[in-house]
Short mmCIF file of C-alpha atoms in Angstrom, two decimals:
data_model
loop_
_atom_site.label_atom_id
_atom_site.label_comp_id
_atom_site.label_asym_id
_atom_site.label_seq_id
_atom_site.Cartn_x
_atom_site.Cartn_y
_atom_site.Cartn_z
CA MET A 1 48.23 12.57 90.33
CA SER A 2 51.37 14.71 89.45
CA LEU A 3 52.78 17.04 91.86
CA VAL A 4 54.99 19.73 90.05
CA HIS A 5 57.41 21.68 92.19
CA ARG A 6 57.92 24.91 90.66
CA SER A 7 61.05 26.86 92.28
CA ILE A 8 60.53 30.80 92.07
CA MET A 9 63.45 33.09 92.20
CA THR A 10 63.32 36.40 93.11
CA ALA A 11 66.47 38.74 91.87
CA ALA A 12 66.69 42.02 93.29
CA ILE A 13 68.79 44.55 91.59
CA LEU A 14 70.48 47.23 94.04
CA GLY A 15 72.52 50.24 92.81
CA PHE A 16 74.77 52.25 94.94
CA ALA A 17 76.08 55.59 94.06
CA ALA A 18 79.60 56.09 94.03
CA PRO A 19 80.64 58.48 96.91
CA ALA A 20 81.83 62.07 95.37
CA LEU A 21 85.38 62.38 95.11
CA ALA A 22 86.75 64.52 97.81
CA CYS A 23 90.61 66.62 97.30
CA ASP A 24 93.26 65.65 99.92
CA PRO A 25 95.33 68.67 100.20
CA GLN A 26 98.88 68.76 101.94
CA ILE A 27 100.89 71.83 102.90
CA SER A 28 104.21 70.44 102.46
CA ARG A 29 106.40 73.19 102.75
CA VAL A 30 106.24 76.79 103.84
CA ASP A 31 109.09 79.54 103.01
CA GLY A 32 108.81 82.75 105.25
CA PRO A 33 110.51 85.49 106.84
CA VAL A 34 112.60 83.92 109.69
CA ASN A 35 115.22 86.25 110.16
CA ASP A 36 114.78 89.47 107.91
CA SER A 37 115.17 92.58 108.74
CA TYR A 38 112.81 95.96 109.19
CA GLU A 39 113.89 99.52 109.13
CA PRO A 40 112.27 101.25 111.56
CA PHE A 41 112.63 104.87 109.59
CA SER A 42 111.97 103.87 105.96
CA PRO A 43 109.35 105.60 104.41
CA ASP A 44 107.94 102.46 102.44
CA ALA A 45 106.22 99.61 103.50
CA ALA A 46 108.51 96.86 104.48
CA THR A 47 107.35 93.57 102.22
CA TYR A 48 108.36 90.15 102.78
CA PRO A 49 107.64 86.90 100.73
CA LEU A 50 105.74 84.34 102.11
CA ASN A 51 105.53 80.54 100.19
CA ILE A 52 103.38 77.88 100.88
CA THR A 53 103.72 74.52 98.86
CA ILE A 54 100.12 72.55 98.44
CA THR A 55 99.61 69.31 97.14
CA ASN A 56 96.60 67.64 96.27
CA ARG A 57 97.01 64.60 96.61
CA ASP A 58 93.72 63.16 95.47
CA GLU A 59 92.13 63.06 91.55
CA ALA A 60 89.20 65.36 92.50
CA ALA A 61 89.81 68.79 92.29
CA CYS A 62 90.16 71.03 95.49
CA ASP A 63 88.05 74.47 96.35
CA LEU A 64 89.29 76.21 98.83
CA ARG A 65 89.68 79.58 100.80
CA ALA A 66 92.94 79.79 102.99
CA VAL A 67 93.25 82.52 106.17
CA ALA A 68 95.90 82.68 108.51
CA ILE A 69 95.18 82.88 112.31
CA GLY A 70 97.97 84.36 114.44
CA THR A 71 98.11 83.84 117.93
CA MET A 72 96.05 87.15 118.92
CA SER A 73 92.56 88.11 117.34
CA GLY A 74 92.35 91.45 115.24
CA ALA A 75 95.00 93.47 114.01
CA ARG A 76 97.96 91.35 113.46
CA ARG A 77 101.30 91.70 115.88
CA LEU A 78 104.52 90.55 115.93
CA ILE A 79 105.78 90.75 119.41
CA GLY A 80 109.45 92.45 120.84
CA ALA A 81 110.99 89.14 122.53
CA SER A 82 112.56 91.45 124.89
CA SER A 83 110.84 94.60 124.42
CA ARG A 84 107.15 92.96 124.35
CA ALA A 85 106.55 96.11 122.12
CA GLN A 86 104.27 95.02 119.12
CA LEU A 87 104.83 95.41 115.15
CA GLY A 88 101.96 96.03 113.00
CA TYR A 89 101.58 93.80 110.12
CA GLU A 90 99.24 92.14 107.25
CA ILE A 91 99.36 88.86 105.21
CA PHE A 92 98.11 89.60 101.29
CA GLY A 93 97.62 87.40 98.57
CA GLU A 94 97.57 88.15 95.11
CA GLN A 95 95.42 90.88 93.54
CA ALA A 96 96.41 93.03 97.22
CA ILE A 97 93.72 90.28 99.09
CA ARG A 98 94.29 89.98 102.81
CA LEU A 99 94.26 86.72 104.53
CA PRO A 100 91.21 87.22 107.19
CA ASN A 101 92.90 86.79 111.08
CA GLU A 102 89.60 84.56 111.73
CA GLN A 103 88.10 81.50 110.62
CA ALA A 104 84.51 81.55 109.12
CA ALA A 105 82.82 79.96 106.16
CA GLY A 106 83.03 81.95 102.98
CA PHE A 107 86.02 84.34 103.99
CA GLY A 108 89.66 83.32 102.98
CA LEU A 109 91.88 83.50 99.71
CA PRO A 110 90.02 81.44 97.58
CA ILE A 111 92.33 78.46 96.22
CA LEU A 112 91.92 76.11 93.35
CA ILE A 113 94.12 73.10 92.88
CA ALA A 114 93.55 70.32 90.07
CA GLY A 115 93.57 66.55 90.67
CA ARG A 116 97.38 65.53 91.47
CA GLN A 117 98.58 68.67 91.55
CA GLU A 118 101.35 71.20 93.58
CA ILE A 119 101.04 74.77 93.37
CA VAL A 120 103.07 77.35 95.28
CA LEU A 121 100.35 79.82 96.95
CA ARG A 122 102.52 83.18 96.82
CA LEU A 123 101.76 85.71 100.00
CA GLN A 124 103.23 88.67 101.20
CA VAL A 125 104.20 89.76 104.62
CA ARG A 126 103.75 93.81 104.48
CA VAL A 127 104.83 96.01 107.79
CA ARG A 128 103.22 99.68 107.40
CA PRO A 129 105.80 102.30 107.72
CA GLY A 130 107.00 104.40 110.65
CA GLN A 131 106.71 102.20 113.27
CA VAL A 132 109.55 102.99 115.40
CA VAL A 133 110.18 100.09 118.04
CA PRO A 134 113.10 99.35 120.18
CA SER A 135 115.54 96.82 118.42
CA GLY A 136 115.41 93.08 118.68
CA ILE A 137 113.67 90.37 117.31
CA TYR A 138 109.91 90.44 116.77
CA ASP A 139 107.56 87.06 115.88
CA GLU A 140 104.37 85.54 116.14
CA ASN A 141 103.31 81.89 115.59
CA VAL A 142 100.55 81.84 112.53
CA GLU A 143 98.53 78.85 111.73
CA LEU A 144 97.51 78.76 107.99
CA LEU A 145 93.89 76.92 107.55
CA LEU A 146 92.55 75.33 104.29
CA LEU A 147 88.96 75.36 104.49
CA GLY A 148 86.11 73.81 102.47
CA SER A 149 82.80 75.49 101.44
CA THR A 150 81.29 74.95 104.71
CA GLY A 151 84.31 76.25 106.69
CA ASP A 152 85.45 72.76 107.83
CA VAL A 153 89.02 72.78 108.11
CA ARG A 154 91.04 70.60 105.48
CA GLU A 155 94.40 71.11 105.97
CA GLN A 156 96.59 73.34 108.33
CA ARG A 157 99.72 74.06 109.29
CA ARG A 158 101.83 76.22 112.17
CA PHE A 159 105.25 78.00 111.21
CA PRO A 160 106.73 81.32 112.97
CA LEU A 161 106.93 84.41 111.41
CA ARG A 162 110.21 86.39 112.40
CA LEU A 163 111.70 90.07 111.66
CA ARG A 164 114.76 91.66 113.27
CA VAL A 165 114.30 95.60 113.85
CA GLU A 166 117.56 97.62 113.58
CA ALA A 167 118.98 99.75 115.62
CA ARG A 168 119.18 102.68 114.42
CA ALA A 169 119.83 106.64 115.01
CA GLN A 170 119.37 109.19 112.33
CA VAL A 171 120.61 113.21 112.56
CA ASN A 172 119.51 116.31 110.90
CA LEU A 173 120.32 120.19 112.04
CA ALA A 174 117.69 122.22 111.55
CA GLY A 175 117.13 125.25 109.97
CA THR A 176 119.89 123.42 107.06
CA ALA A 177 118.85 122.13 103.30
CA GLY A 178 119.11 118.45 104.79
CA ILE A 179 117.02 115.77 105.47
CA PHE A 180 117.36 112.68 108.45
CA SER A 181 120.33 111.09 107.51
CA ASN A 182 122.06 107.79 109.12
CA GLY A 183 125.93 108.87 108.88
CA ALA A 184 127.44 112.75 109.82
CA ARG A 185 126.32 115.68 109.49
CA SER A 186 128.62 119.02 109.27
CA ALA A 187 127.41 122.44 110.50
CA VAL A 188 128.76 125.87 109.90
CA LEU A 189 127.52 128.36 112.55
CA ASP A 190 127.14 131.96 110.74
CA LEU A 191 128.26 134.03 113.39
CA GLY A 192 128.29 137.51 111.44
CA GLU A 193 130.61 140.13 112.49
CA LEU A 194 132.44 138.77 115.25
CA LYS A 195 132.46 140.54 118.61
CA ASP A 196 132.78 139.97 122.02
CA GLY A 197 129.79 137.40 123.21
CA THR A 198 129.11 136.95 120.05
CA ALA A 199 126.86 133.73 120.03
CA ASN A 200 124.89 131.54 117.51
CA SER A 201 122.64 128.61 117.89
CA ILE A 202 121.08 125.39 115.73
CA PHE A 203 118.84 122.94 116.72
CA ILE A 204 120.57 119.32 116.18
CA GLN A 205 117.61 116.96 115.69
CA LEU A 206 118.19 113.19 116.85
CA ARG A 207 115.86 110.22 116.07
CA ALA A 208 116.50 106.44 117.14
CA ASN A 209 114.50 103.66 118.42
CA GLU A 210 117.31 103.44 121.26
CA PRO A 211 119.32 105.57 123.50
CA VAL A 212 122.09 107.39 121.16
CA ARG A 213 125.82 108.63 121.61
CA VAL A 214 126.68 111.61 119.51
CA ARG A 215 129.78 112.83 118.92
CA LEU A 216 131.12 116.00 118.11
CA LEU A 217 134.11 116.77 116.23
CA SER A 218 135.69 120.11 115.35
CA GLN A 219 137.84 120.64 112.38
CA ASN A 220 139.71 123.60 114.35
CA LYS A 221 139.70 121.72 117.75
CA GLY A 222 137.66 124.47 118.97
CA ASP A 223 139.01 127.20 117.29
CA LEU A 224 137.54 129.78 114.47
CA ILE A 225 140.39 130.22 111.44
CA ASN A 226 141.12 133.13 109.02
CA VAL A 227 140.34 131.60 106.53
CA GLU A 228 142.87 133.39 104.42
CA GLN A 229 145.87 133.74 107.14
CA PRO A 230 145.30 130.04 109.00
CA LYS A 231 147.60 131.59 112.07
CA GLU A 232 145.14 133.51 113.12
CA ARG A 233 142.33 131.67 115.47
CA ILE A 234 139.49 132.67 117.74
CA PRO A 235 138.63 130.31 120.44
CA TYR A 236 134.87 129.84 121.29
CA GLN A 237 132.62 128.20 123.21
CA LEU A 238 129.75 125.09 122.57
CA VAL A 239 126.86 124.17 124.58
CA VAL A 240 124.54 121.46 123.85
CA ASP A 241 121.79 121.02 125.57
CA GLY A 242 122.77 123.14 128.70
CA THR A 243 125.95 121.17 128.67
CA PRO A 244 129.43 122.68 127.85
CA VAL A 245 131.29 120.80 125.00
CA ASP A 246 135.22 120.44 125.47
CA MET A 247 136.00 120.76 121.48
CA SER A 248 139.64 120.31 121.72
CA GLY A 249 138.96 116.46 120.77
CA PRO A 250 135.99 114.29 120.23
CA ALA A 251 133.09 114.77 122.42
CA ASP A 252 130.22 112.18 123.43
CA LEU A 253 126.93 113.11 124.46
CA ARG A 254 124.57 110.75 125.89
CA ARG A 255 120.60 111.29 124.82
CA SER A 256 117.59 109.31 124.40
CA PRO A 257 115.29 110.89 121.79
CA PRO A 258 111.54 109.73 122.37
CA ARG A 259 110.75 106.94 119.75
CA SER A 260 109.30 108.62 116.88
CA LEU A 261 109.71 109.62 113.72
CA ASP A 262 110.24 112.95 114.97
CA GLY A 263 112.66 112.66 117.78
CA ALA A 264 113.72 115.35 119.68
CA SER A 265 115.83 118.87 119.18
CA TYR A 266 118.53 119.83 120.95
CA ARG A 267 120.17 123.27 121.08
CA ALA A 268 123.95 123.76 119.90
CA VAL A 269 124.67 127.48 121.27
CA ALA A 270 128.19 128.50 119.74
CA THR A 271 129.91 131.98 121.65
CA VAL A 272 132.61 133.70 121.22
CA PRO A 273 134.03 135.27 124.75
CA VAL A 274 136.69 137.35 123.67
CA VAL A 275 137.56 138.41 120.09
CA GLY A 276 141.03 140.76 120.89
CA ASN A 277 142.99 142.02 118.49
CA ARG A 278 142.81 139.84 115.21
CA PHE A 279 143.38 140.43 111.38
CA ALA A 280 140.06 141.19 109.18
CA GLY A 281 138.30 138.54 107.46
CA GLU A 282 136.59 135.62 107.34
CA TYR A 283 137.04 132.92 110.24
CA ARG A 284 135.53 129.47 110.20
CA ASP A 285 135.10 126.20 111.88
CA LEU A 286 133.37 123.23 110.31
CA ILE A 287 132.08 120.71 113.15
CA SER A 288 131.02 116.98 112.25
CA ILE A 289 127.88 115.70 114.12
CA SER A 290 127.64 111.81 114.02
CA VAL A 291 124.89 109.70 116.51
CA GLU A 292 125.23 106.17 117.18
CA ALA A 293 122.53 103.78 118.60
CA THR A 294 123.39 102.04 121.75
CA PRO A 295 121.30 99.09 122.52
#
C-alpha cells in the first residue's frame, strides 16, 4: 500500500485601499499693516492690504475656509497702547466677504489650492470713518486659521495688526461758506456802521482728537485800518470764549474740544470801544486763526 502525501496551499489575496490623499497647507508669509496711518476726520473708510501667502505641500488639492480670530470676541477692535481706547475694524476677502471672528464648521472665506501650488490670499483691513480717538498706536494680535470641511484646524498663524492714529485738529468759522480745515482760516468781521461800542461776533468751531493750541494773528495788530487811507486806524478789542486776547502780536489759547465729529464752538466777540473823529470810509482787519493738536 502506498501512501500519497498531498500538500495543499491556501493563498489569501488581501486588498488594501490606499489612504485618501490629504493636502498640506502652510502659511509662509503675512504682509499686513504694521505702522500705517489712520486719519480720524477722513470722510472715507480707511483700507489697508493684508496679503497671506499659503503653500500646499501635497499633491492633493486643499479645500479650506479661512477665519481670523482676534483677542476679543464679537466686533473687532484695535486697542490704543496708551489710551486703551478702541478702534473698530473688519477684515474682508474678495467680493466683500467678511472673515468671521469665530471658529465653526462651515464658516469662513472659501479657499481652494491645487496640489503643489502657492497662492496669495488678498484680504483687506477696513476701518470705518468717523472714529475720533486719541492719537497713538493701536494694535491687536490676530490668529488666521485654515479650517477643513469638519471645522478642524489644518494650519494657523498668529500675526499683529498695528495702525497709527494721527494727532489732528481742524478749524471752521460758523457763518462762513467754508468747511473744517487742517490749516489756517481767515475771518473778516463785519461791524457795519462804526459807533462807540459797536460789536459783532463769530463762532470758531474746533474739532480734534487731542487738546489744541489756537493761534490768532491780526494783520493790523489789533486795529481796523481805513482801506483808502491806511494811516487812519481804529483800535478794537477781541474776546474769545470769555478770554480777552491781545492782538498786538500772535496770541495763543488752549482748548480741549470733545473728541467728536462736531467738536465745539467758541464765541469770538470784536468790540470797538471808541470810534473818535475819523475819516469816513471802510475800515477792516484780517484775523488768521490756526489750530495745532498738542498730544
